[in-house]
Amino acid sequence: MPPADGAASVARPAGQGHDFHCYDPTAGHGLRHNPMQAIIAPRPIGWISSASAAGVNNLAPYSFFNMFRATPPLIGFSSGGRKDSLRNAEETGRFVWNLATRSLATAMNRSSAVVPHEVDEFALAGLTPMPSSFGSPPCVAESPVSFDCVLTQIVDLRDRHGQPSGSHLVIGEAVHVRIARTLIADGVYDTLASDPILRGGGTADYFHLTTDGHFRMERPD
């Protein structure tokens, strides 16, 4: 099927690399599903717990999430629109990141439901709120790793023309870290043992780590 909406496929002569499907994102990708989320993947999940100034708990997963600096530890998630996690972080200056693992995948997915502001996603997902170092917002007691974060900035993301994208990057500094001791071996955190889940492309694709996928490669310096 030929590409649609301005997308184009470019053939390369033999010996000069790949045949490329090329497109201008503003004109459409011409595929059944946006490939960007599948290409920049799998992505760690920002499972963010927060609370309003009135004390209403919220828990929501964000697939546009990552760590941006180790010292100080700065992590951020992108909120498409002004969702509860963003508003709560603005109100209180705090949020908590919780590790989403394979055993918690179903609960994580339940917490993604679009529900009224007053609904507590901890209860909706059958999870236990545990006081963080702040007290509120709580962390997910069932999660083996969590970071208590102090809001540092909110960046309104814009396109190349300076126009608002409708998304907001929420960045916080992790000021308290808790790790299940079972995930620490000889002083080293065992990423594989934590069994984190990662967001892929498509409407429902997730991944988790396997021993076969693990390899080591030292930096050249």
Coordinates of N, CA and C in Angstrom, one line a residue:
M1 N 0.9 -1.2 0.0 CA 0.0 0.0 0.0 C 0.9 1.2 0.0
P2 N 0.7 2.2 -0.9 CA 1.5 3.4 -0.9 C 1.4 4.2 0.3
P3 N 2.4 4.9 0.7 CA 2.3 5.8 1.9 C 1.3 6.9 1.7
A4 N 0.6 7.3 2.8 CA -0.4 8.4 2.7 C 0.0 9.6 3.4
D5 N -0.8 10.7 3.2 CA -0.6 11.9 4.0 C 0.8 12.5 3.9
G6 N 1.3 12.5 2.7 CA 2.6 13.1 2.5 C 3.8 12.3 2.8
A7 N 3.6 11.0 3.3 CA 4.7 10.2 3.6 C 5.3 9.7 2.3
A8 N 6.6 9.3 2.3 CA 7.3 8.8 1.1 C 8.2 7.7 1.4
S9 N 8.4 6.8 0.6 CA 9.4 5.7 0.7 C 10.5 6.1 -0.3
V10 N 11.7 6.0 0.2 CA 12.9 6.3 -0.6 C 13.7 5.1 -0.8
A11 N 13.9 4.6 -2.0 CA 14.8 3.5 -2.3 C 16.2 3.9 -2.4
R12 N 17.1 3.1 -1.8 CA 18.5 3.4 -1.9 C 19.1 2.3 -2.9
P13 N 20.1 2.8 -3.7 CA 20.7 1.8 -4.6 C 21.4 0.7 -3.8
A14 N 21.5 -0.4 -4.4 CA 22.2 -1.6 -3.8 C 23.6 -1.2 -3.3
G15 N 23.9 -1.6 -2.1 CA 25.2 -1.3 -1.6 C 25.3 0.1 -0.9
Q16 N 24.2 0.8 -0.8 CA 24.2 2.2 -0.2 C 23.2 2.2 1.0
G17 N 23.0 1.1 1.6 CA 22.2 1.2 2.9 C 20.8 0.6 2.7
H18 N 19.9 1.1 3.5 CA 18.6 0.5 3.6 C 17.6 1.2 2.6
D19 N 16.5 0.6 2.4 CA 15.4 1.3 1.7 C 14.6 2.0 2.9
F20 N 14.3 3.2 2.8 CA 13.8 4.0 3.9 C 12.3 4.4 3.6
H21 N 11.5 4.3 4.6 CA 10.1 4.9 4.6 C 10.4 6.3 5.2
C22 N 10.2 7.3 4.5 CA 10.4 8.7 5.0 C 9.2 9.5 5.0
Y23 N 9.1 10.4 6.0 CA 7.9 11.2 6.1 C 8.1 12.5 6.9
D24 N 7.3 13.5 6.7 CA 7.3 14.7 7.5 C 6.3 14.5 8.6
P25 N 6.7 14.4 9.9 CA 5.7 14.2 10.9 C 4.5 15.1 10.9
T26 N 4.7 16.3 10.5 CA 3.5 17.2 10.4 C 2.5 16.9 9.4
A27 N 2.9 16.1 8.4 CA 2.0 15.7 7.3 C 1.5 14.3 7.5
G28 N 1.9 13.5 8.5 CA 1.4 12.2 8.7 C 2.4 11.2 8.4
H29 N 2.4 10.0 9.1 CA 3.4 9.0 8.9 C 3.0 7.9 7.9
G30 N 1.7 7.9 7.5 CA 1.3 6.9 6.5 C 1.2 5.5 6.9
L31 N 1.3 5.2 8.2 CA 1.3 3.9 8.7 C 0.0 3.7 9.6
R32 N -0.2 2.4 10.0 CA -1.4 2.2 10.8 C -1.3 2.8 12.2
H33 N -0.1 2.9 12.7 CA 0.2 3.4 14.0 C 1.5 4.2 14.0
N34 N 1.5 5.3 14.8 CA 2.6 6.2 14.8 C 3.9 5.4 15.2
P35 N 4.9 5.3 14.4 CA 6.1 4.5 14.7 C 7.0 5.1 15.7
M36 N 6.9 6.4 16.1 CA 7.8 7.0 17.0 C 7.9 6.3 18.3
Q37 N 6.7 6.0 18.9 CA 6.6 5.3 20.2 C 7.2 4.0 20.2
A38 N 7.2 3.3 19.0 CA 7.8 2.0 18.9 C 9.3 2.0 18.6
I39 N 9.8 3.1 18.0 CA 11.2 3.3 17.7 C 12.0 3.7 19.0
I40 N 11.5 4.7 19.7 CA 12.1 5.1 20.9 C 11.5 4.2 22.0
A41 N 11.9 3.0 22.0 CA 11.4 2.0 22.9 C 12.3 0.8 23.0
P42 N 12.1 0.0 24.0 CA 11.1 0.1 25.1 C 11.6 1.2 26.1
R43 N 10.6 1.9 26.7 CA 10.8 3.0 27.5 C 10.5 2.7 29.0
P44 N 11.3 3.2 29.9 CA 11.0 3.0 31.3 C 9.6 3.7 31.6
I45 N 9.0 3.2 32.6 CA 7.7 3.7 33.0 C 7.7 4.6 34.2
G46 N 7.2 5.8 34.1 CA 7.1 6.7 35.2 C 5.8 6.5 35.9
W47 N 5.9 5.6 36.9 CA 4.7 5.3 37.7 C 4.7 6.3 38.9
I48 N 3.9 7.4 38.7 CA 4.0 8.5 39.6 C 2.8 8.6 40.6
S49 N 3.2 8.6 41.9 CA 2.2 8.9 42.9 C 2.3 10.3 43.4
S50 N 1.2 10.9 43.6 CA 1.1 12.3 44.0 C -0.1 12.5 44.9
A51 N -0.3 13.6 45.4 CA -1.4 13.9 46.2 C -1.8 15.4 46.1
S52 N -3.0 15.7 46.1 CA -3.5 17.1 46.0 C -3.2 17.8 47.3
A53 N -3.3 19.1 47.3 CA -3.2 19.9 48.6 C -4.2 19.5 49.6
A54 N -5.3 19.0 49.1 CA -6.4 18.5 50.0 C -6.2 17.1 50.5
G55 N -5.2 16.4 49.9 CA -4.8 15.1 50.4 C -5.4 14.0 49.6
V56 N -5.9 14.2 48.4 CA -6.5 13.2 47.6 C -5.3 12.5 46.8
N57 N -5.1 11.2 47.0 CA -4.0 10.5 46.4 C -4.3 10.2 44.9
N58 N -3.2 10.2 44.2 CA -3.3 9.9 42.7 C -2.1 9.0 42.4
L59 N -2.4 8.1 41.4 CA -1.3 7.2 41.0 C -1.5 7.0 39.5
A60 N -0.5 7.2 38.7 CA -0.7 7.1 37.2 C 0.6 6.8 36.5
P61 N 0.6 5.9 35.5 CA 1.8 5.6 34.8 C 2.0 6.6 33.6
Y62 N 3.3 6.9 33.3 CA 3.7 7.8 32.2 C 4.8 7.0 31.4
S63 N 4.5 6.9 30.1 CA 5.6 6.2 29.3 C 6.6 7.2 28.7
F64 N 6.3 8.5 28.8 CA 7.3 9.5 28.4 C 8.0 9.9 29.7
F65 N 9.0 9.2 30.1 CA 9.7 9.3 31.4 C 11.1 8.9 31.3
N66 N 12.0 9.5 32.1 CA 13.4 9.1 32.1 C 14.1 9.8 33.2
M67 N 15.4 9.4 33.4 CA 16.3 10.1 34.3 C 17.2 11.0 33.4
F68 N 17.4 12.2 33.9 CA 18.2 13.2 33.1 C 19.5 13.5 33.6
R69 N 19.8 13.2 34.9 CA 21.1 13.5 35.5 C 21.2 12.6 36.7
A70 N 22.4 12.1 37.0 CA 22.6 11.2 38.1 C 22.9 12.0 39.4
T71 N 23.7 13.1 39.3 CA 24.1 13.9 40.4 C 23.9 15.4 40.1
P72 N 22.9 16.0 40.7 CA 21.8 15.4 41.5 C 20.9 14.5 40.7
P73 N 20.2 13.6 41.3 CA 19.3 12.7 40.5 C 18.1 13.4 40.1
L74 N 18.0 13.7 38.8 CA 16.8 14.4 38.3 C 16.1 13.5 37.4
I75 N 14.8 13.3 37.6 CA 13.9 12.5 36.8 C 12.7 13.3 36.4
G76 N 12.2 12.9 35.3 CA 11.0 13.7 34.8 C 10.0 12.9 34.0
F77 N 8.8 13.3 33.9 CA 7.8 12.7 33.1 C 7.0 13.8 32.4
S78 N 6.5 13.4 31.2 CA 5.8 14.3 30.4 C 4.3 14.1 30.5
S79 N 3.6 15.1 30.9 CA 2.1 15.0 31.0 C 1.5 15.6 29.8
G80 N 0.7 14.8 29.0 CA 0.0 15.3 27.9 C -1.3 15.9 28.4
G81 N -1.3 17.3 28.4 CA -2.4 18.0 29.0 C -2.2 18.1 30.5
R82 N -3.0 18.9 31.2 CA -2.9 19.2 32.6 C -3.6 18.1 33.4
K83 N -2.9 17.0 33.6 CA -3.4 15.8 34.3 C -3.2 16.0 35.8
D84 N -3.8 15.1 36.6 CA -3.8 15.2 38.1 C -2.3 15.2 38.6
S85 N -1.5 14.4 38.0 CA -0.1 14.3 38.5 C 0.6 15.6 38.4
L86 N 0.4 16.3 37.3 CA 1.0 17.6 37.1 C 0.4 18.6 38.1
R87 N -0.9 18.7 38.2 CA -1.5 19.6 39.1 C -1.1 19.4 40.5
N88 N -1.1 18.2 40.9 CA -0.7 17.9 42.3 C 0.8 18.3 42.6
A89 N 1.7 18.0 41.6 CA 3.1 18.4 41.8 C 3.2 19.9 41.9
E90 N 2.4 20.6 41.1 CA 2.4 22.1 41.2 C 1.9 22.6 42.6
E91 N 0.8 21.9 43.1 CA 0.2 22.3 44.4 C 1.1 22.0 45.6
T92 N 1.8 20.9 45.5 CA 2.6 20.4 46.7 C 4.1 20.5 46.6
G93 N 4.5 20.5 45.3 CA 6.0 20.5 45.1 C 6.6 19.2 45.3
R94 N 5.8 18.1 45.2 CA 6.3 16.7 45.5 C 5.7 15.7 44.6
F95 N 6.4 14.6 44.3 CA 5.8 13.5 43.7 C 6.7 12.3 44.0
V96 N 6.3 11.1 43.8 CA 7.1 9.9 44.1 C 7.1 9.0 42.8
W97 N 8.2 8.5 42.4 CA 8.3 7.6 41.3 C 8.4 6.2 41.9
N98 N 7.6 5.2 41.4 CA 7.6 3.9 41.8 C 7.9 2.9 40.7
L99 N 8.8 1.9 40.9 CA 9.2 1.0 39.9 C 8.0 0.1 39.6
A100 N 7.7 0.0 38.3 CA 6.6 -0.9 37.8 C 7.3 -2.2 37.4
T101 N 7.0 -3.3 38.0 CA 7.6 -4.6 37.8 C 6.6 -5.5 37.0
R102 N 7.1 -6.7 36.6 CA 6.2 -7.6 35.9 C 5.1 -8.1 36.7
S103 N 5.4 -8.3 38.0 CA 4.3 -8.8 38.9 C 3.3 -7.7 39.2
L104 N 3.6 -6.4 39.0 CA 2.7 -5.3 39.2 C 2.1 -4.8 38.0
A105 N 2.3 -5.5 36.8 CA 1.9 -4.9 35.6 C 0.4 -4.7 35.5
T106 N -0.4 -5.7 36.0 CA -1.9 -5.5 35.9 C -2.3 -4.4 36.8
A107 N -1.8 -4.2 38.0 CA -2.1 -3.1 38.8 C -1.7 -1.8 38.2
M108 N -0.5 -1.7 37.6 CA -0.1 -0.5 36.9 C -1.1 -0.1 35.9
N109 N -1.5 -1.1 35.1 CA -2.4 -0.9 34.0 C -3.8 -0.4 34.5
R110 N -4.2 -0.9 35.6 CA -5.5 -0.4 36.2 C -5.4 1.0 36.6
S111 N -4.2 1.4 37.1 CA -4.0 2.8 37.6 C -4.0 3.8 36.4
S112 N -4.0 3.3 35.2 CA -3.9 4.2 34.0 C -5.4 4.6 33.6
A113 N -6.4 4.0 34.3 CA -7.8 4.3 33.9 C -8.1 5.8 34.0
V114 N -8.8 6.4 33.1 CA -9.3 7.8 33.2 C -10.5 7.8 34.1
V115 N -10.3 8.4 35.3 CA -11.3 8.4 36.3 C -11.4 9.9 36.9
P116 N -12.5 10.2 37.5 CA -12.6 11.5 38.1 C -11.5 11.8 39.1
H117 N -11.3 13.1 39.3 CA -10.2 13.6 40.2 C -10.3 13.0 41.6
E118 N -11.5 12.8 42.1 CA -11.6 12.3 43.5 C -11.4 10.8 43.7
V119 N -11.2 10.1 42.6 CA -11.0 8.7 42.7 C -9.5 8.4 43.1
D120 N -9.3 7.5 44.1 CA -8.0 7.1 44.5 C -7.5 5.9 43.7
E121 N -6.5 6.1 42.9 CA -6.1 4.9 42.0 C -5.4 3.8 42.8
F122 N -4.9 4.1 44.0 CA -4.4 3.1 44.9 C -5.5 2.1 45.2
A123 N -6.6 2.5 45.6 CA -7.7 1.7 45.8 C -8.2 1.0 44.6
L124 N -8.3 1.8 43.5 CA -8.8 1.2 42.2 C -7.9 0.1 41.7
A125 N -6.6 0.2 42.0 CA -5.7 -0.9 41.5 C -5.4 -1.9 42.6
G126 N -6.0 -1.8 43.7 CA -5.7 -2.8 44.8 C -4.3 -2.7 45.4
L127 N -3.8 -1.5 45.5 CA -2.4 -1.3 46.0 C -2.4 -0.6 47.3
T128 N -1.3 -0.7 48.0 CA -1.2 -0.2 49.4 C -0.4 1.1 49.4
P129 N -1.0 2.2 49.8 CA -0.3 3.5 50.0 C 0.6 3.4 51.2
M130 N 1.9 3.6 51.1 CA 2.8 3.6 52.2 C 3.4 5.0 52.4
P131 N 3.4 5.6 53.6 CA 4.0 6.9 53.7 C 5.4 7.0 53.1
S132 N 5.6 8.1 52.4 CA 6.9 8.3 51.8 C 7.7 9.1 52.9
S133 N 8.9 9.5 52.6 CA 9.7 10.3 53.6 C 9.0 11.7 53.8
F134 N 8.1 12.1 52.9 CA 7.3 13.3 53.1 C 6.1 13.0 53.9
G135 N 5.7 11.8 54.0 CA 4.4 11.4 54.5 C 3.4 11.3 53.4
S136 N 3.1 12.5 52.8 CA 2.3 12.5 51.6 C 3.0 13.3 50.5
P137 N 3.0 12.8 49.3 CA 2.3 11.7 48.8 C 2.9 10.4 49.2
P138 N 2.0 9.3 49.2 CA 2.6 8.0 49.5 C 3.3 7.3 48.4
C139 N 4.1 6.3 48.7 CA 4.6 5.5 47.6 C 3.8 4.2 47.6
V140 N 4.1 3.4 46.6 CA 3.4 2.1 46.4 C 4.1 1.0 47.2
A141 N 3.5 0.5 48.3 CA 4.2 -0.4 49.2 C 4.7 -1.6 48.5
E142 N 3.9 -2.1 47.5 CA 4.3 -3.3 46.8 C 5.4 -3.1 45.8
S143 N 5.8 -1.9 45.5 CA 6.9 -1.7 44.5 C 8.2 -1.8 45.3
P144 N 9.2 -2.5 44.7 CA 10.5 -2.7 45.4 C 11.4 -1.5 45.4
V145 N 11.1 -0.5 44.6 CA 12.0 0.7 44.5 C 11.1 1.9 44.3
S146 N 11.5 3.0 45.0 CA 10.7 4.2 44.8 C 11.6 5.4 45.2
F147 N 11.4 6.5 44.5 CA 12.1 7.8 44.7 C 11.1 8.9 45.2
D148 N 11.4 9.5 46.3 CA 10.7 10.7 46.7 C 11.3 11.9 46.1
C149 N 10.5 12.6 45.3 CA 11.1 13.7 44.5 C 10.5 15.1 44.9
V150 N 11.4 16.1 44.9 CA 11.0 17.5 45.1 C 10.9 18.1 43.7
L151 N 9.8 18.8 43.4 CA 9.7 19.4 42.1 C 10.8 20.5 41.9
T152 N 11.4 20.5 40.7 CA 12.4 21.5 40.4 C 12.0 22.4 39.3
Q153 N 11.3 21.9 38.3 CA 10.8 22.8 37.3 C 9.7 22.0 36.5
I154 N 8.9 22.8 35.8 CA 7.9 22.4 34.9 C 8.2 23.1 33.6
V155 N 8.4 22.3 32.5 CA 8.8 22.9 31.2 C 7.6 22.7 30.3
D156 N 7.0 23.8 29.8 CA 5.9 23.7 28.8 C 6.6 23.4 27.4
L157 N 6.4 22.2 26.9 CA 7.1 21.8 25.7 C 6.5 22.5 24.5
R158 N 7.4 23.0 23.6 CA 6.9 23.7 22.4 C 7.5 23.1 21.1
D159 N 6.9 23.4 20.0 CA 7.4 22.9 18.7 C 8.4 23.8 18.2
R160 N 8.9 23.5 17.0 CA 10.0 24.3 16.5 C 9.6 25.8 16.1
H161 N 8.3 26.0 16.1 CA 7.8 27.4 15.8 C 7.5 28.1 17.1
G162 N 7.8 27.5 18.2 CA 7.6 28.1 19.5 C 6.2 28.0 20.0
Q163 N 5.4 27.2 19.3 CA 4.0 27.0 19.7 C 3.8 25.9 20.8
P164 N 2.9 26.0 21.7 CA 2.7 25.0 22.8 C 2.4 23.7 22.2
S165 N 3.0 22.6 22.7 CA 2.7 21.3 22.2 C 1.5 20.6 22.9
G166 N 1.1 21.2 24.1 CA 0.1 20.6 24.9 C 0.6 19.7 25.9
S167 N 1.9 19.5 26.0 CA 2.6 18.6 27.0 C 3.5 19.4 27.9
H168 N 3.7 18.9 29.1 CA 4.4 19.6 30.1 C 5.4 18.6 30.7
L169 N 6.7 18.9 30.7 CA 7.7 18.1 31.3 C 7.9 18.5 32.8
V170 N 7.6 17.5 33.7 CA 7.7 17.7 35.1 C 8.9 17.1 35.6
I171 N 9.8 17.9 36.2 CA 11.1 17.4 36.6 C 11.3 17.5 38.1
G172 N 11.8 16.5 38.7 CA 12.0 16.6 40.2 C 13.3 16.0 40.6
E173 N 13.8 16.4 41.7 CA 15.1 15.8 42.3 C 14.7 14.8 43.3
A174 N 15.3 13.6 43.1 CA 15.1 12.5 44.1 C 15.9 12.8 45.4
V175 N 15.1 13.0 46.5 CA 15.8 13.3 47.7 C 15.8 12.2 48.7
H176 N 15.0 11.1 48.4 CA 15.0 9.9 49.3 C 14.8 8.7 48.4
V177 N 15.6 7.7 48.5 CA 15.5 6.5 47.6 C 15.4 5.3 48.5
R178 N 14.4 4.4 48.2 CA 14.3 3.2 48.9 C 14.3 2.0 47.9
I179 N 15.2 1.0 48.3 CA 15.4 -0.1 47.4 C 15.3 -1.4 48.3
A180 N 14.5 -2.3 47.8 CA 14.4 -3.6 48.5 C 15.8 -4.3 48.6
R181 N 16.2 -4.7 49.8 CA 17.6 -5.2 49.9 C 17.8 -6.5 49.1
T182 N 16.7 -7.2 48.7 CA 16.9 -8.4 47.9 C 17.4 -8.0 46.5
L183 N 17.3 -6.8 46.1 CA 17.8 -6.4 44.8 C 19.2 -5.9 44.8
I184 N 19.9 -6.0 45.9 CA 21.3 -5.5 46.0 C 22.2 -6.7 46.3
A185 N 23.1 -7.0 45.4 CA 24.0 -8.1 45.5 C 25.5 -7.6 45.5
D186 N 26.2 -7.8 46.5 CA 27.6 -7.3 46.6 C 27.7 -5.8 46.4
G187 N 26.7 -5.1 46.9 CA 26.8 -3.6 46.8 C 26.4 -3.1 45.4
V188 N 25.8 -4.0 44.5 CA 25.4 -3.6 43.2 C 23.9 -3.8 43.0
Y189 N 23.2 -2.9 42.5 CA 21.8 -3.1 42.3 C 21.6 -4.0 41.1
D190 N 20.7 -5.0 41.2 CA 20.5 -6.0 40.2 C 19.3 -5.7 39.4
T191 N 19.6 -5.0 38.2 CA 18.5 -4.6 37.4 C 17.6 -5.7 36.9
L192 N 18.3 -6.8 36.5 CA 17.5 -8.0 36.0 C 16.6 -8.6 37.1
A193 N 17.1 -8.7 38.3 CA 16.3 -9.3 39.4 C 15.1 -8.4 39.7
S194 N 15.1 -7.1 39.4 CA 14.0 -6.3 39.7 C 12.8 -6.5 38.8
D195 N 13.1 -7.0 37.6 CA 12.1 -7.4 36.6 C 11.2 -6.2 36.2
P196 N 11.8 -5.1 35.8 CA 11.0 -3.9 35.4 C 10.3 -4.2 34.1
I197 N 9.1 -3.6 34.0 CA 8.5 -3.6 32.7 C 8.7 -2.3 32.0
L198 N 8.7 -2.4 30.6 CA 9.0 -1.3 29.8 C 7.9 -1.1 28.7
R199 N 7.7 0.1 28.3 CA 6.6 0.4 27.4 C 7.1 0.3 26.0
G200 N 6.4 -0.4 25.1 CA 6.8 -0.5 23.7 C 5.9 0.4 22.9
G201 N 5.8 0.1 21.6 CA 4.9 0.8 20.7 C 3.6 0.1 20.6
G202 N 2.8 0.6 19.7 CA 1.4 0.0 19.5 C 0.5 0.5 20.7
T203 N -0.6 -0.1 20.8 CA -1.6 0.3 21.8 C -1.4 -0.5 23.1
A204 N -0.7 -1.6 23.1 CA -0.7 -2.5 24.2 C 0.6 -3.2 24.5
D205 N 1.7 -2.8 23.8 CA 2.9 -3.6 23.9 C 3.8 -3.2 25.1
Y206 N 4.2 -4.2 25.8 CA 5.2 -4.0 26.9 C 6.3 -5.0 26.8
F207 N 7.4 -4.8 27.5 CA 8.5 -5.7 27.5 C 9.0 -5.9 28.9
H208 N 9.7 -7.0 29.1 CA 10.5 -7.0 30.4 C 11.8 -7.7 30.0
L209 N 12.8 -7.6 31.0 CA 14.2 -8.0 30.7 C 14.3 -9.5 30.9
T210 N 15.2 -10.1 30.1 CA 15.5 -11.5 30.2 C 17.1 -11.7 30.3
T211 N 17.5 -12.8 30.8 CA 18.9 -13.1 30.9 C 19.5 -13.1 29.5
D212 N 18.8 -13.6 28.5 CA 19.4 -13.7 27.2 C 19.6 -12.3 26.6
G213 N 18.9 -11.3 27.1 CA 19.1 -10.0 26.5 C 20.2 -9.2 27.2
H214 N 20.9 -9.8 28.2 CA 21.9 -9.1 29.0 C 23.3 -9.3 28.4
F215 N 24.0 -8.2 28.2 CA 25.4 -8.2 27.8 C 26.1 -7.1 28.5
R216 N 27.5 -7.2 28.5 CA 28.3 -6.2 29.1 C 29.2 -5.6 28.1
M217 N 29.5 -4.3 28.2 CA 30.4 -3.6 27.3 C 31.0 -2.4 28.0
E218 N 32.3 -2.5 28.3 CA 33.0 -1.4 29.0 C 33.2 -0.2 28.1
R219 N 33.2 1.0 28.7 CA 33.5 2.2 28.0 C 34.9 2.2 27.5
P220 N 35.2 2.8 26.3 CA 36.6 2.7 25.8 C 37.6 3.5 26.6
D221 N 37.1 4.4 27.4 CA 38.0 5.2 28.3 C 38.1 4.7 29.7

